Amino acid sequence: MKRLLLRPALAAVLLSAALAAVSCQGYLDAVSPSVYTNEVTFSSVSGANSAVIGAYDPLSGDNGYGVRLATGYAYDTDEGQNRAGAPDGGSRDVNRYRMTAGTTELIAPFTTLYQGVERANICIEQIPKMALYQSGTAQEQQQLRRLHGEALTLRALYYLEITRNWGDVPAPFEPAGDDVNLPTTDRNAIYDRLLSDLAVAARLLPWRTQADYGPYERFTKGAAKALRARIALFRGGYQSRQGQMVRTADYQNAYQIARAECDTLLRNRAQHTLNPSFEAVWRNVSGLAFDTQYGEILFEVAMGSGSAASDSKLGYNNGPRLSQLSRWGQTGGAISILPTYFYAFDSTDTRRDVTITLYRSVDATPNTLNSVTGTSITDGKFRRDWRVPLLPGTSQNLGMNWPIVRFSDVLLMFAEAQNELAGPSAAYNGTTPVQALEEVRRRAFLGANYKALPTAQVSSATAFFTTLVNERWLEFGGESIRKYDLIRWNLLGAKITETKANLTAFLAGTGAYARCPMYLYEYNTAPEQLRYARSLYRPAPSTASTFNVTTGGTTYAAKRVNWRAAVSATSIADVASAYVPNTGDDLAWFGQLHDWH
């Protein structure tokens, strides 16, 4: 949800820093604010605050994390697909890795991100020039330094999204001048600048518990440090260069930065730590509530106002498919989870039934939950039926925020960096990679269900890395992290190939999927109590369209649902159907088609 302080009219901000037009020659046609506007805006703390709030604004809405950056660009992967089906000139082009000159849904997010960069650039230039920055009261100086730190962190987030999606791009670090046809900048040079900026920002920002402003929808020290660790791992990771995936020889320097930032966060658990309940994290997000006790989500993008420009469609575009006639309201359920991802979870892993939903509702019986098929599984971290209060009807904007980074990511980034630098059993300030990873797993398995990983999976750096790749898969499903992880590890192509092979085995009922049923048999003990006649881990007891099952003295007619039977060679081929090996920053093709690379 978006607090009122984050939704001022931009006219009141007196900051007109917007990308005005798009051309094949240069996407950075911007109108710079007048000197008068800057003098008025940056003459007081309140004016500077309004300017920084304006710099947050492009994060939200359809062209920000409300749709495109959250669910539009991060598929297909071994998790699932966004809008399964053949390329269509829109989002399916992106998700099937088939961008063309006619692909829509690319220009608007690109320019929106640069709008955010320009607004942040103005704040970064102007705030330190304010007389109050050096000679104001102690409180005024503290507030302005914090605003300066927020602007630096905002710019880093905007540039991270631009570079990890488009690769080498124009990178202005000052407000736009008359010459907007800027040269392309190597993404590593951009990352290096962001790492330097974030080191400054972290010194300017307060910790969550010391902030005198909303510390969940605005950046704090912890969020800046976590973002710096994430950018460091991108800097040290693989990138697509002329048809090859390469990383720089000095990549371990970036891993040292990631380790140091995560270590600081691990030693400040009063500021951020794991919520003991994985489900509670996502109940809070869907329920429009902040986790004020644990602070697991270090920063989340504020959404609100019910418009495509500033709200999100989280819980509508994704989550279970629900009827518009239901008491919960209509959803699209555009994210299709692959059945092989469902079976990647241990059956006792509490993350599975939060991350993945197996239910839907239809118009004929809108308030009764029905089973999905093997090709209509949906994600579950953003659910309209978990919203508080419920919002029945057809509204697409539900006010759900988008989490940028969680504390479990801090733990696993630390584990990854320290393993790369010293191995899985080497402690850094008292914590080993194995311990950090096991902390994430321990939450996932309740009580006696938790068992430490076998020694063989954590005994060497190579084995531990494989384990970590899998753990991040299970922890961050539906959070648009997986594709970018796989790119920086140079594993995207391998995982797409592996997923198609696994889906083929699932269809055939062979190998690891030999006991997966061809059909499920669903019944309801109450409208919202969906049950299965047999386990999803055993062959179906029948092939008939219905059969009777008795429980609690009551007999129900269980109905057949296609499970393995729903999968086909066509649906398997559709996954990442146009992916080209040895590519990663796939949206770079958009830039190449428009002649700015």
Coordinates of C-alpha atoms in Angstrom, one line a residue:
M1 CA 0.0 0.0 0.0
K2 CA 1.2 3.5 -0.6
R3 CA 1.1 6.0 2.2
L4 CA -0.2 9.5 1.4
L5 CA 3.3 10.9 1.8
L6 CA 4.4 9.0 -1.3
R7 CA 1.5 10.2 -3.5
P8 CA 1.9 14.0 -3.7
A9 CA 0.9 15.7 -6.9
L10 CA 4.0 16.1 -9.0
A11 CA 2.9 19.7 -9.7
A12 CA 3.4 20.4 -6.0
V13 CA 6.8 18.9 -6.1
L14 CA 7.8 21.6 -8.7
L15 CA 10.0 19.1 -10.3
S16 CA 9.5 18.5 -14.0
A17 CA 12.1 15.9 -14.8
A18 CA 10.5 13.6 -17.3
L19 CA 11.5 11.8 -20.4
A20 CA 9.5 13.6 -23.0
A21 CA 9.9 11.5 -26.1
V22 CA 11.4 8.4 -27.6
S23 CA 13.4 8.2 -30.8
C24 CA 15.6 5.6 -32.4
Q25 CA 18.6 7.9 -32.0
G26 CA 18.3 8.6 -28.3
Y27 CA 15.8 7.6 -25.6
L28 CA 17.0 10.3 -23.2
D29 CA 15.1 13.4 -24.6
A30 CA 14.4 15.1 -21.3
V31 CA 13.2 18.5 -20.3
S32 CA 15.4 19.9 -17.5
P33 CA 13.7 21.9 -14.7
S34 CA 14.3 25.6 -14.7
V35 CA 16.8 27.3 -12.4
Y36 CA 13.8 29.0 -10.8
T37 CA 12.1 25.6 -10.1
N38 CA 15.3 24.2 -8.5
E39 CA 15.7 27.3 -6.4
V40 CA 12.2 27.0 -5.0
T41 CA 12.2 23.2 -4.6
F42 CA 15.5 23.0 -2.9
S43 CA 15.2 26.0 -0.6
S44 CA 13.7 23.9 2.3
V45 CA 13.8 20.5 3.8
S46 CA 10.1 20.0 2.9
G47 CA 10.8 20.9 -0.8
A48 CA 13.7 18.5 -1.0
N49 CA 11.6 15.8 0.6
S50 CA 8.9 16.3 -2.0
A51 CA 11.5 16.1 -4.7
V52 CA 12.9 12.8 -3.4
I53 CA 9.3 11.5 -3.1
G54 CA 8.9 12.4 -6.7
A55 CA 12.0 10.3 -7.5
Y56 CA 10.4 7.3 -5.9
D57 CA 7.3 7.6 -8.0
P58 CA 8.5 5.8 -11.2
L59 CA 9.1 2.7 -9.2
S60 CA 5.3 2.1 -9.0
G61 CA 2.6 1.6 -11.6
D62 CA 2.3 -0.7 -14.7
N63 CA 5.6 0.4 -16.1
G64 CA 7.5 -0.1 -12.9
Y65 CA 7.2 -2.8 -10.3
G66 CA 3.4 -2.7 -10.5
V67 CA 3.5 -5.0 -13.5
R68 CA 6.4 -5.0 -16.0
L69 CA 9.4 -5.1 -13.7
A70 CA 7.7 -7.4 -11.2
T71 CA 6.1 -10.0 -13.4
G72 CA 6.7 -9.0 -17.0
Y73 CA 10.4 -9.5 -17.6
A74 CA 11.5 -12.3 -15.3
Y75 CA 10.3 -15.3 -17.2
D76 CA 10.5 -18.0 -18.6
T77 CA 12.6 -20.0 -16.2
D78 CA 12.6 -23.3 -14.4
E79 CA 10.0 -21.8 -12.1
G80 CA 7.4 -21.2 -14.7
Q81 CA 6.0 -18.9 -17.4
N82 CA 4.3 -15.5 -17.6
R83 CA 1.3 -15.9 -20.0
A84 CA 2.1 -19.3 -21.5
G85 CA 1.6 -19.5 -25.2
A86 CA 3.2 -18.5 -28.5
P87 CA 4.9 -15.1 -28.9
D88 CA 2.2 -12.4 -29.5
G89 CA 4.1 -9.2 -30.1
G90 CA 3.8 -8.3 -26.4
S91 CA 4.8 -9.8 -23.1
R92 CA 4.9 -13.3 -24.6
D93 CA 7.7 -12.1 -26.9
V94 CA 9.7 -11.2 -23.8
N95 CA 9.0 -14.3 -21.9
R96 CA 9.7 -16.7 -24.8
Y97 CA 12.9 -14.7 -25.5
R98 CA 11.8 -13.5 -29.0
M99 CA 12.0 -9.8 -29.1
T100 CA 11.5 -8.0 -32.4
A101 CA 11.3 -4.4 -33.6
G102 CA 7.5 -4.7 -33.1
T103 CA 7.6 -6.1 -29.5
T104 CA 5.5 -3.8 -27.3
E105 CA 5.8 -3.4 -23.5
L106 CA 9.5 -2.5 -23.7
I107 CA 9.8 1.2 -24.5
A108 CA 7.5 2.5 -21.7
P109 CA 9.3 0.7 -18.8
F110 CA 12.7 1.7 -20.3
T111 CA 11.8 5.4 -20.4
T112 CA 10.1 5.2 -17.0
L113 CA 13.3 3.9 -15.4
Y114 CA 15.3 6.8 -17.0
Q115 CA 12.7 9.2 -15.7
G116 CA 13.5 7.8 -12.2
V117 CA 17.3 8.3 -13.0
E118 CA 16.7 11.9 -14.0
R119 CA 14.7 12.7 -11.0
A120 CA 17.3 11.1 -8.7
N121 CA 20.1 12.9 -10.6
I122 CA 18.5 16.3 -9.9
C123 CA 18.1 15.5 -6.2
I124 CA 21.7 14.3 -6.0
E125 CA 23.0 17.4 -7.6
Q126 CA 20.8 19.9 -5.8
I127 CA 20.5 18.7 -2.2
P128 CA 24.2 19.0 -1.3
K129 CA 24.2 22.5 -2.7
M130 CA 21.5 23.7 -0.3
A131 CA 22.7 26.1 2.3
L132 CA 20.9 24.1 4.9
Y133 CA 23.0 21.0 4.0
Q134 CA 26.0 22.7 5.7
S135 CA 24.6 25.5 7.8
G136 CA 21.1 24.3 8.9
T137 CA 20.2 23.1 12.3
A138 CA 21.4 19.7 13.3
Q139 CA 18.0 18.2 12.5
E140 CA 17.9 19.9 9.1
Q141 CA 21.4 18.7 8.2
Q142 CA 20.5 15.1 9.3
Q143 CA 17.3 15.1 7.2
L144 CA 19.0 16.5 4.1
R145 CA 21.8 13.9 4.4
R146 CA 19.2 11.2 4.7
L147 CA 17.4 12.5 1.6
H148 CA 20.7 12.6 -0.3
G149 CA 21.3 9.0 0.7
E150 CA 17.8 8.0 -0.5
A151 CA 18.4 9.6 -3.9
L152 CA 21.7 7.8 -4.4
T153 CA 20.1 4.5 -3.5
L154 CA 17.1 5.2 -5.8
R155 CA 19.4 5.9 -8.7
A156 CA 21.3 2.7 -8.0
L157 CA 18.0 0.7 -8.1
Y158 CA 16.9 2.3 -11.3
Y159 CA 20.3 1.6 -13.0
L160 CA 20.3 -2.0 -11.7
E161 CA 17.0 -2.7 -13.5
I162 CA 18.2 -1.0 -16.7
T163 CA 21.5 -2.8 -16.9
R164 CA 20.4 -6.3 -15.9
N165 CA 17.7 -6.1 -18.5
W166 CA 19.3 -4.1 -21.3
G167 CA 23.1 -4.5 -20.7
D168 CA 25.3 -1.6 -21.8
V169 CA 23.3 1.6 -22.0
P170 CA 23.6 5.4 -21.8
A171 CA 24.3 6.3 -18.2
P172 CA 23.9 9.9 -17.3
F173 CA 24.9 10.7 -13.7
E174 CA 24.0 14.4 -13.9
P175 CA 20.7 16.0 -14.8
A176 CA 20.0 16.1 -18.6
G177 CA 21.5 18.9 -20.6
D178 CA 21.0 20.0 -24.2
D179 CA 22.8 17.0 -25.6
V180 CA 20.7 13.9 -24.8
N181 CA 22.3 11.6 -27.4
L182 CA 24.7 10.1 -24.8
P183 CA 27.2 7.3 -25.6
T184 CA 26.7 3.8 -24.4
T185 CA 28.5 3.0 -21.1
D186 CA 29.8 -0.4 -20.2
R187 CA 27.6 -2.0 -17.6
N188 CA 30.6 -2.8 -15.4
A189 CA 31.5 0.9 -15.3
I190 CA 27.9 1.6 -14.3
Y191 CA 28.0 -1.1 -11.5
D192 CA 31.3 0.3 -10.2
R193 CA 29.8 3.8 -9.9
L194 CA 26.7 2.4 -8.2
L195 CA 28.8 0.5 -5.7
S196 CA 30.7 3.7 -4.9
D197 CA 27.5 5.7 -4.5
L198 CA 25.9 3.1 -2.3
A199 CA 28.9 3.1 0.1
V200 CA 28.2 6.8 0.5
A201 CA 24.4 6.3 0.8
A202 CA 24.8 3.8 3.6
R203 CA 26.7 6.3 5.7
L204 CA 24.0 8.9 5.1
L205 CA 21.0 6.7 5.9
P206 CA 19.7 5.7 9.3
W207 CA 19.0 2.1 10.4
R208 CA 15.3 1.0 10.3
T209 CA 14.7 1.5 14.0
Q210 CA 16.3 4.9 14.0
A211 CA 14.4 6.3 11.1
D212 CA 11.9 9.2 11.7
Y213 CA 10.1 8.4 8.5
G214 CA 8.4 5.4 7.0
P215 CA 11.3 2.9 6.9
Y216 CA 9.6 0.2 4.9
E217 CA 8.7 2.1 1.7
R218 CA 11.7 4.4 1.8
F219 CA 15.4 3.4 1.9
T220 CA 17.3 2.9 5.1
K221 CA 20.9 1.9 5.8
G222 CA 20.0 -1.8 5.8
A223 CA 18.3 -1.6 2.4
A224 CA 21.2 0.3 0.9
K225 CA 23.7 -2.3 2.1
A226 CA 21.6 -5.2 0.8
L227 CA 21.2 -3.5 -2.5
R228 CA 24.9 -2.9 -2.7
A229 CA 25.5 -6.6 -2.0
R230 CA 23.1 -7.5 -4.8
I231 CA 24.7 -5.2 -7.3
A232 CA 28.2 -6.5 -6.3
L233 CA 27.1 -10.0 -7.2
F234 CA 25.9 -8.8 -10.6
R235 CA 29.2 -7.0 -11.1
G236 CA 31.0 -10.2 -10.3
G237 CA 28.7 -12.4 -12.3
Y238 CA 28.5 -13.5 -15.9
Q239 CA 27.2 -11.2 -18.7
S240 CA 26.3 -11.8 -22.3
R241 CA 29.0 -10.3 -24.6
Q242 CA 28.8 -10.9 -28.4
G243 CA 27.2 -14.3 -28.0
Q244 CA 29.4 -15.4 -25.1
M245 CA 28.8 -15.4 -21.4
V246 CA 31.8 -13.9 -19.7
R247 CA 32.9 -12.4 -16.3
T248 CA 35.8 -10.1 -15.5
A249 CA 39.0 -11.4 -14.1
D250 CA 38.6 -9.3 -10.9
Y251 CA 35.1 -10.7 -10.1
Q252 CA 36.2 -11.8 -6.6
N253 CA 36.6 -8.2 -5.6
A254 CA 32.9 -7.7 -6.1
Y255 CA 32.2 -10.8 -4.0
Q256 CA 34.2 -9.3 -1.2
I257 CA 32.0 -6.3 -1.3
A258 CA 28.9 -8.5 -1.1
R259 CA 30.3 -10.5 1.8
A260 CA 31.2 -7.4 3.8
E261 CA 27.8 -5.8 3.3
C262 CA 25.9 -8.9 4.2
D263 CA 28.1 -9.6 7.2
T264 CA 27.2 -6.1 8.6
L265 CA 23.6 -6.9 8.3
L266 CA 24.0 -10.4 9.9
R267 CA 25.6 -8.6 12.9
N268 CA 22.7 -6.2 13.3
R269 CA 19.8 -8.5 13.9
A270 CA 17.9 -5.9 15.9
Q271 CA 17.4 -4.1 12.6
H272 CA 16.5 -7.0 10.2
T273 CA 16.2 -10.7 10.6
L274 CA 14.0 -13.6 9.5
N275 CA 10.4 -13.7 10.4
P276 CA 9.9 -17.1 12.0
S277 CA 7.0 -17.8 9.7
F278 CA 7.5 -17.9 5.9
E279 CA 3.8 -17.7 5.4
A280 CA 3.4 -14.6 7.6
V281 CA 5.8 -12.7 5.4
W282 CA 3.5 -13.1 2.5
R283 CA 0.3 -12.8 4.4
N284 CA 1.6 -9.3 5.4
V285 CA 2.3 -8.4 1.8
S286 CA -1.1 -9.5 0.5
G287 CA -2.8 -8.1 3.7
L288 CA -1.2 -4.6 3.1
A289 CA 0.7 -4.8 6.4
F290 CA 4.3 -4.1 7.4
D291 CA 6.4 -6.5 9.5
T292 CA 7.5 -4.0 12.1
Q293 CA 8.9 -6.7 14.5
Y294 CA 11.4 -8.5 12.3
G295 CA 11.9 -6.2 9.3
E296 CA 12.6 -9.1 7.0
I297 CA 11.6 -7.1 4.0
L298 CA 14.3 -4.4 3.9
F299 CA 12.6 -2.3 1.3
E300 CA 9.3 -2.6 -0.6
V301 CA 8.0 -0.4 -3.4
A302 CA 4.9 1.6 -2.3
M303 CA 1.8 1.1 -4.4
G304 CA -1.6 2.8 -4.1
S305 CA -4.3 5.2 -5.5
G306 CA -5.9 2.6 -7.7
S307 CA -4.4 3.8 -10.9
A308 CA -2.2 2.2 -13.5
A309 CA 0.3 5.0 -13.1
S310 CA 1.0 4.5 -9.4
D311 CA -0.6 1.2 -8.1
S312 CA 0.2 -2.4 -8.7
K313 CA -1.7 -5.3 -10.3
L314 CA 0.0 -7.8 -7.9
G315 CA -2.6 -10.3 -6.7
Y316 CA -4.5 -9.7 -9.9
N317 CA -2.0 -10.5 -12.6
N318 CA -0.5 -13.3 -10.5
G319 CA -1.8 -15.6 -7.8
P320 CA -4.6 -18.1 -8.1
R321 CA -7.2 -17.6 -10.8
L322 CA -10.5 -16.5 -9.1
S323 CA -13.9 -15.7 -10.5
Q324 CA -15.1 -12.1 -10.7
L325 CA -18.3 -13.4 -9.0
S326 CA -16.4 -14.7 -6.0
R327 CA -16.3 -13.1 -2.6
W328 CA -12.6 -12.4 -3.2
G329 CA -12.8 -10.7 -6.6
Q330 CA -11.4 -11.5 -10.1
T331 CA -7.8 -12.4 -10.9
G332 CA -6.0 -13.2 -14.1
G333 CA -3.5 -15.8 -12.8
A334 CA -1.0 -15.0 -15.5
I335 CA 2.0 -16.7 -13.9
S336 CA 1.9 -20.4 -14.7
I337 CA 4.1 -22.5 -12.4
L338 CA 5.6 -25.6 -13.9
P339 CA 4.7 -29.0 -12.3
T340 CA 8.4 -29.8 -12.1
Y341 CA 8.9 -26.8 -9.8
F342 CA 6.1 -28.0 -7.5
Y343 CA 7.9 -31.4 -7.2
A344 CA 11.3 -29.7 -6.5
F345 CA 10.0 -28.9 -3.0
D346 CA 10.1 -31.5 -0.3
S347 CA 6.5 -32.3 0.7
T348 CA 7.2 -30.9 4.2
D349 CA 8.7 -27.7 3.1
T350 CA 6.3 -24.9 4.3
R351 CA 7.4 -22.7 1.4
R352 CA 5.8 -24.9 -1.2
D353 CA 2.2 -24.2 -0.4
V354 CA 2.9 -20.4 0.0
T355 CA 4.8 -20.1 -3.2
I356 CA 2.5 -22.3 -5.3
T357 CA -1.3 -22.5 -5.4
L358 CA -3.3 -25.5 -6.6
Y359 CA -6.8 -24.0 -6.4
R360 CA -9.0 -21.8 -8.5
S361 CA -12.6 -20.8 -8.7
V362 CA -15.0 -20.6 -11.7
D363 CA -18.1 -18.5 -12.4
A364 CA -20.5 -21.5 -12.1
T365 CA -19.5 -22.0 -8.4
P366 CA -17.5 -18.8 -7.7
N367 CA -17.0 -19.3 -3.9
T368 CA -16.0 -23.0 -4.2
L369 CA -12.3 -23.9 -4.6
N370 CA -11.5 -26.3 -7.5
S371 CA -8.3 -28.0 -8.4
V372 CA -5.9 -26.8 -11.1
T373 CA -4.6 -29.0 -13.8
G374 CA -0.9 -29.8 -14.4
T375 CA -0.6 -26.9 -16.8
S376 CA -2.6 -24.3 -14.8
I377 CA -0.7 -24.2 -11.5
T378 CA -0.3 -20.7 -10.3
D379 CA 2.1 -18.8 -8.0
G380 CA 0.9 -17.8 -4.5
K381 CA 2.9 -15.1 -2.7
F382 CA 0.6 -12.4 -3.9
R383 CA -3.0 -13.5 -3.4
R384 CA -6.2 -11.5 -3.7
D385 CA -8.0 -13.9 -1.4
W386 CA -5.4 -13.0 1.3
R387 CA -6.0 -9.2 0.9
V388 CA -7.2 -7.3 4.0
P389 CA -9.8 -6.1 3.6
L390 CA -11.1 -8.2 0.7
L391 CA -11.9 -6.3 -2.5
P392 CA -14.6 -8.1 -4.4
G393 CA -15.3 -7.3 -8.0
T394 CA -13.1 -6.7 -11.1
S395 CA -10.7 -4.0 -9.9
Q396 CA -7.2 -4.8 -11.0
N397 CA -5.3 -2.5 -8.7
L398 CA -5.1 -4.0 -5.2
G399 CA -2.4 -1.8 -3.5
M400 CA 0.0 -4.6 -2.8
N401 CA 3.6 -3.5 -2.5
W402 CA 6.6 -5.2 -4.3
P403 CA 9.4 -6.4 -2.0
I404 CA 12.8 -5.5 -3.4
V405 CA 15.0 -7.5 -1.0
R406 CA 14.4 -9.8 2.0
F407 CA 16.7 -10.9 4.8
S408 CA 16.8 -14.4 3.5
D409 CA 18.4 -13.0 0.4
V410 CA 21.0 -11.4 2.7
L411 CA 21.8 -14.7 4.3
L412 CA 22.1 -16.5 0.9
M413 CA 24.1 -13.7 -0.7
F414 CA 26.5 -14.0 2.2
A415 CA 26.6 -17.8 1.8
E416 CA 27.3 -17.4 -1.9
A417 CA 30.0 -14.8 -1.6
Q418 CA 31.9 -16.5 1.3
N419 CA 31.7 -19.9 -0.4
E420 CA 33.2 -18.4 -3.6
L421 CA 36.0 -16.7 -1.6
A422 CA 36.8 -19.3 1.1
G423 CA 34.7 -22.4 0.8
P424 CA 31.5 -23.6 2.5
S425 CA 33.0 -24.3 6.0
A426 CA 35.2 -21.2 6.4
A427 CA 33.7 -18.8 8.9
Y428 CA 33.7 -15.0 8.3
N429 CA 33.2 -13.1 11.6
G430 CA 31.8 -16.3 13.1
T431 CA 29.4 -17.4 10.3
T432 CA 30.0 -20.0 7.7
P433 CA 28.2 -20.3 4.4
V434 CA 26.6 -23.6 5.5
Q435 CA 25.3 -22.0 8.7
A436 CA 23.7 -19.1 6.7
L437 CA 22.1 -21.4 4.3
E438 CA 20.8 -23.7 7.0
E439 CA 19.2 -20.8 8.8
V440 CA 17.0 -20.2 5.7
R441 CA 16.2 -23.9 5.5
R442 CA 15.5 -24.2 9.2
R443 CA 12.6 -21.8 8.9
A444 CA 11.2 -23.7 5.9
F445 CA 10.9 -27.0 7.8
L446 CA 8.9 -26.9 11.0
G447 CA 10.1 -28.8 14.1
A448 CA 11.1 -32.4 13.5
N449 CA 10.7 -31.9 9.7
Y450 CA 14.0 -30.0 9.7
K451 CA 17.1 -32.1 8.9
A452 CA 20.5 -30.7 8.1
L453 CA 21.7 -31.2 4.5
P454 CA 23.8 -34.3 3.8
T455 CA 27.5 -33.7 4.1
A456 CA 28.0 -34.5 0.4
Q457 CA 25.9 -31.5 -0.6
V458 CA 28.0 -29.0 1.4
S459 CA 31.4 -30.6 1.6
S460 CA 33.1 -28.6 -1.3
A461 CA 32.7 -25.2 -2.9
T462 CA 31.3 -26.8 -6.0
A463 CA 28.8 -29.0 -4.2
F464 CA 27.8 -26.1 -1.9
F465 CA 27.2 -23.8 -4.9
T466 CA 24.9 -26.4 -6.5
T467 CA 23.0 -26.6 -3.2
L468 CA 22.8 -22.8 -3.0
V469 CA 21.5 -22.6 -6.6
N470 CA 18.7 -24.9 -5.6
E471 CA 18.0 -23.2 -2.3
R472 CA 17.5 -19.8 -3.9
W473 CA 15.2 -21.5 -6.4
L474 CA 13.0 -22.7 -3.5
E475 CA 13.2 -19.5 -1.4
F476 CA 12.5 -16.9 -4.0
G477 CA 9.9 -18.4 -6.3
G478 CA 7.5 -15.8 -7.8
E479 CA 9.8 -12.9 -6.7
S480 CA 11.3 -12.3 -10.1
I481 CA 14.8 -13.2 -8.9
R482 CA 15.5 -16.5 -10.6
K483 CA 16.1 -15.5 -14.2
Y484 CA 18.6 -12.9 -13.1
D485 CA 20.4 -15.3 -10.8
L486 CA 20.7 -17.8 -13.6
I487 CA 22.1 -15.2 -15.9
R488 CA 24.8 -14.1 -13.6
W489 CA 25.7 -17.7 -12.8
N490 CA 25.7 -18.6 -16.6
L491 CA 23.1 -21.3 -15.9
L492 CA 20.0 -19.9 -17.7
G493 CA 20.5 -22.0 -20.8
A494 CA 21.4 -25.2 -18.9
K495 CA 18.4 -24.8 -16.6
I496 CA 16.0 -24.3 -19.5
T497 CA 17.4 -27.5 -21.1
E498 CA 17.2 -29.4 -17.8
T499 CA 13.6 -28.2 -17.2
K500 CA 12.4 -29.3 -20.6
A501 CA 14.0 -32.7 -20.0
N502 CA 12.3 -32.9 -16.6
L503 CA 8.9 -31.9 -18.1
T504 CA 9.3 -34.7 -20.7
A505 CA 10.0 -37.2 -17.9
F506 CA 7.0 -35.9 -15.9
L507 CA 4.8 -36.3 -19.0
A508 CA 6.0 -39.9 -19.4
G509 CA 5.9 -40.7 -15.7
T510 CA 9.5 -41.8 -15.6
G511 CA 12.6 -41.3 -13.4
A512 CA 12.0 -38.9 -10.5
Y513 CA 8.3 -38.6 -11.6
A514 CA 7.5 -42.3 -11.8
R515 CA 5.0 -42.0 -8.9
C516 CA 3.4 -38.8 -10.0
P517 CA -0.3 -39.4 -10.8
M518 CA -1.7 -39.0 -14.3
Y519 CA -4.9 -37.6 -12.7
L520 CA -5.9 -36.0 -9.4
Y521 CA -9.3 -36.6 -7.8
E522 CA -10.7 -33.5 -6.1
Y523 CA -13.6 -33.1 -3.7
N524 CA -14.8 -30.4 -1.3
T525 CA -15.7 -31.0 2.4
A526 CA -16.9 -27.4 2.4
P527 CA -16.9 -24.8 -0.4
E528 CA -13.4 -23.5 0.6
Q529 CA -12.0 -26.8 1.7
L530 CA -10.5 -28.5 -1.3
R531 CA -9.3 -32.1 -0.8
Y532 CA -7.6 -34.7 -2.9
A533 CA -8.6 -38.4 -2.7
R534 CA -5.0 -39.5 -2.9
S535 CA -1.5 -38.0 -2.5
L536 CA 0.1 -36.0 -5.2
Y537 CA 3.1 -38.3 -4.7
R538 CA 1.3 -41.6 -5.6
P539 CA -0.3 -42.9 -8.7
A540 CA -4.0 -42.2 -9.1
P541 CA -6.3 -44.9 -7.7
S542 CA -8.5 -44.8 -10.8
T543 CA -8.9 -43.5 -14.3
A544 CA -12.7 -43.1 -14.1
S545 CA -14.2 -39.6 -14.3
T546 CA -15.4 -39.9 -10.7
F547 CA -15.2 -42.2 -7.8
N548 CA -16.5 -42.1 -4.3
V549 CA -14.3 -41.4 -1.3
T550 CA -15.6 -41.6 2.3
T551 CA -14.1 -39.5 5.1
G552 CA -15.5 -38.6 8.5
G553 CA -18.5 -40.8 7.8
T554 CA -19.5 -38.8 4.7
T555 CA -19.1 -40.0 1.1
Y556 CA -18.1 -37.5 -1.6
A557 CA -17.9 -37.9 -5.4
A558 CA -14.3 -37.1 -6.2
K559 CA -13.9 -35.6 -9.7
R560 CA -11.0 -36.4 -12.0
V561 CA -8.6 -33.6 -12.9
N562 CA -5.8 -33.9 -15.5
W563 CA -2.4 -33.7 -13.8
R564 CA 0.3 -35.4 -15.8
A565 CA -2.3 -35.8 -18.5
A566 CA -2.5 -32.0 -19.0
V567 CA 1.1 -31.7 -20.1
S568 CA 2.0 -32.2 -23.8
A569 CA 4.9 -32.0 -26.1
T570 CA 3.5 -28.6 -27.3
S571 CA 3.3 -27.1 -23.8
I572 CA 6.9 -28.3 -23.1
A573 CA 8.2 -26.8 -26.3
D574 CA 6.5 -23.5 -25.4
V575 CA 8.8 -22.9 -22.4
A576 CA 11.4 -20.4 -23.4
S577 CA 10.7 -21.4 -26.9
A578 CA 13.0 -18.9 -28.7
Y579 CA 15.9 -18.8 -26.1
V580 CA 19.3 -18.6 -27.8
P581 CA 22.2 -20.2 -25.9
N582 CA 24.9 -18.0 -24.5
T583 CA 22.7 -15.0 -24.1
G584 CA 21.5 -13.5 -20.9
D585 CA 20.6 -9.8 -21.0
D586 CA 18.0 -10.7 -23.5
L587 CA 16.3 -7.3 -23.7
A588 CA 19.5 -6.0 -25.1
W589 CA 18.2 -7.2 -28.5
F590 CA 15.7 -4.4 -28.2
G591 CA 18.5 -1.9 -28.0
Q592 CA 20.3 -3.5 -30.9
L593 CA 17.2 -3.4 -33.0
H594 CA 16.9 0.3 -32.3
D595 CA 20.6 1.1 -33.0
W596 CA 21.8 2.4 -29.7
H597 CA 24.3 -0.3 -28.9

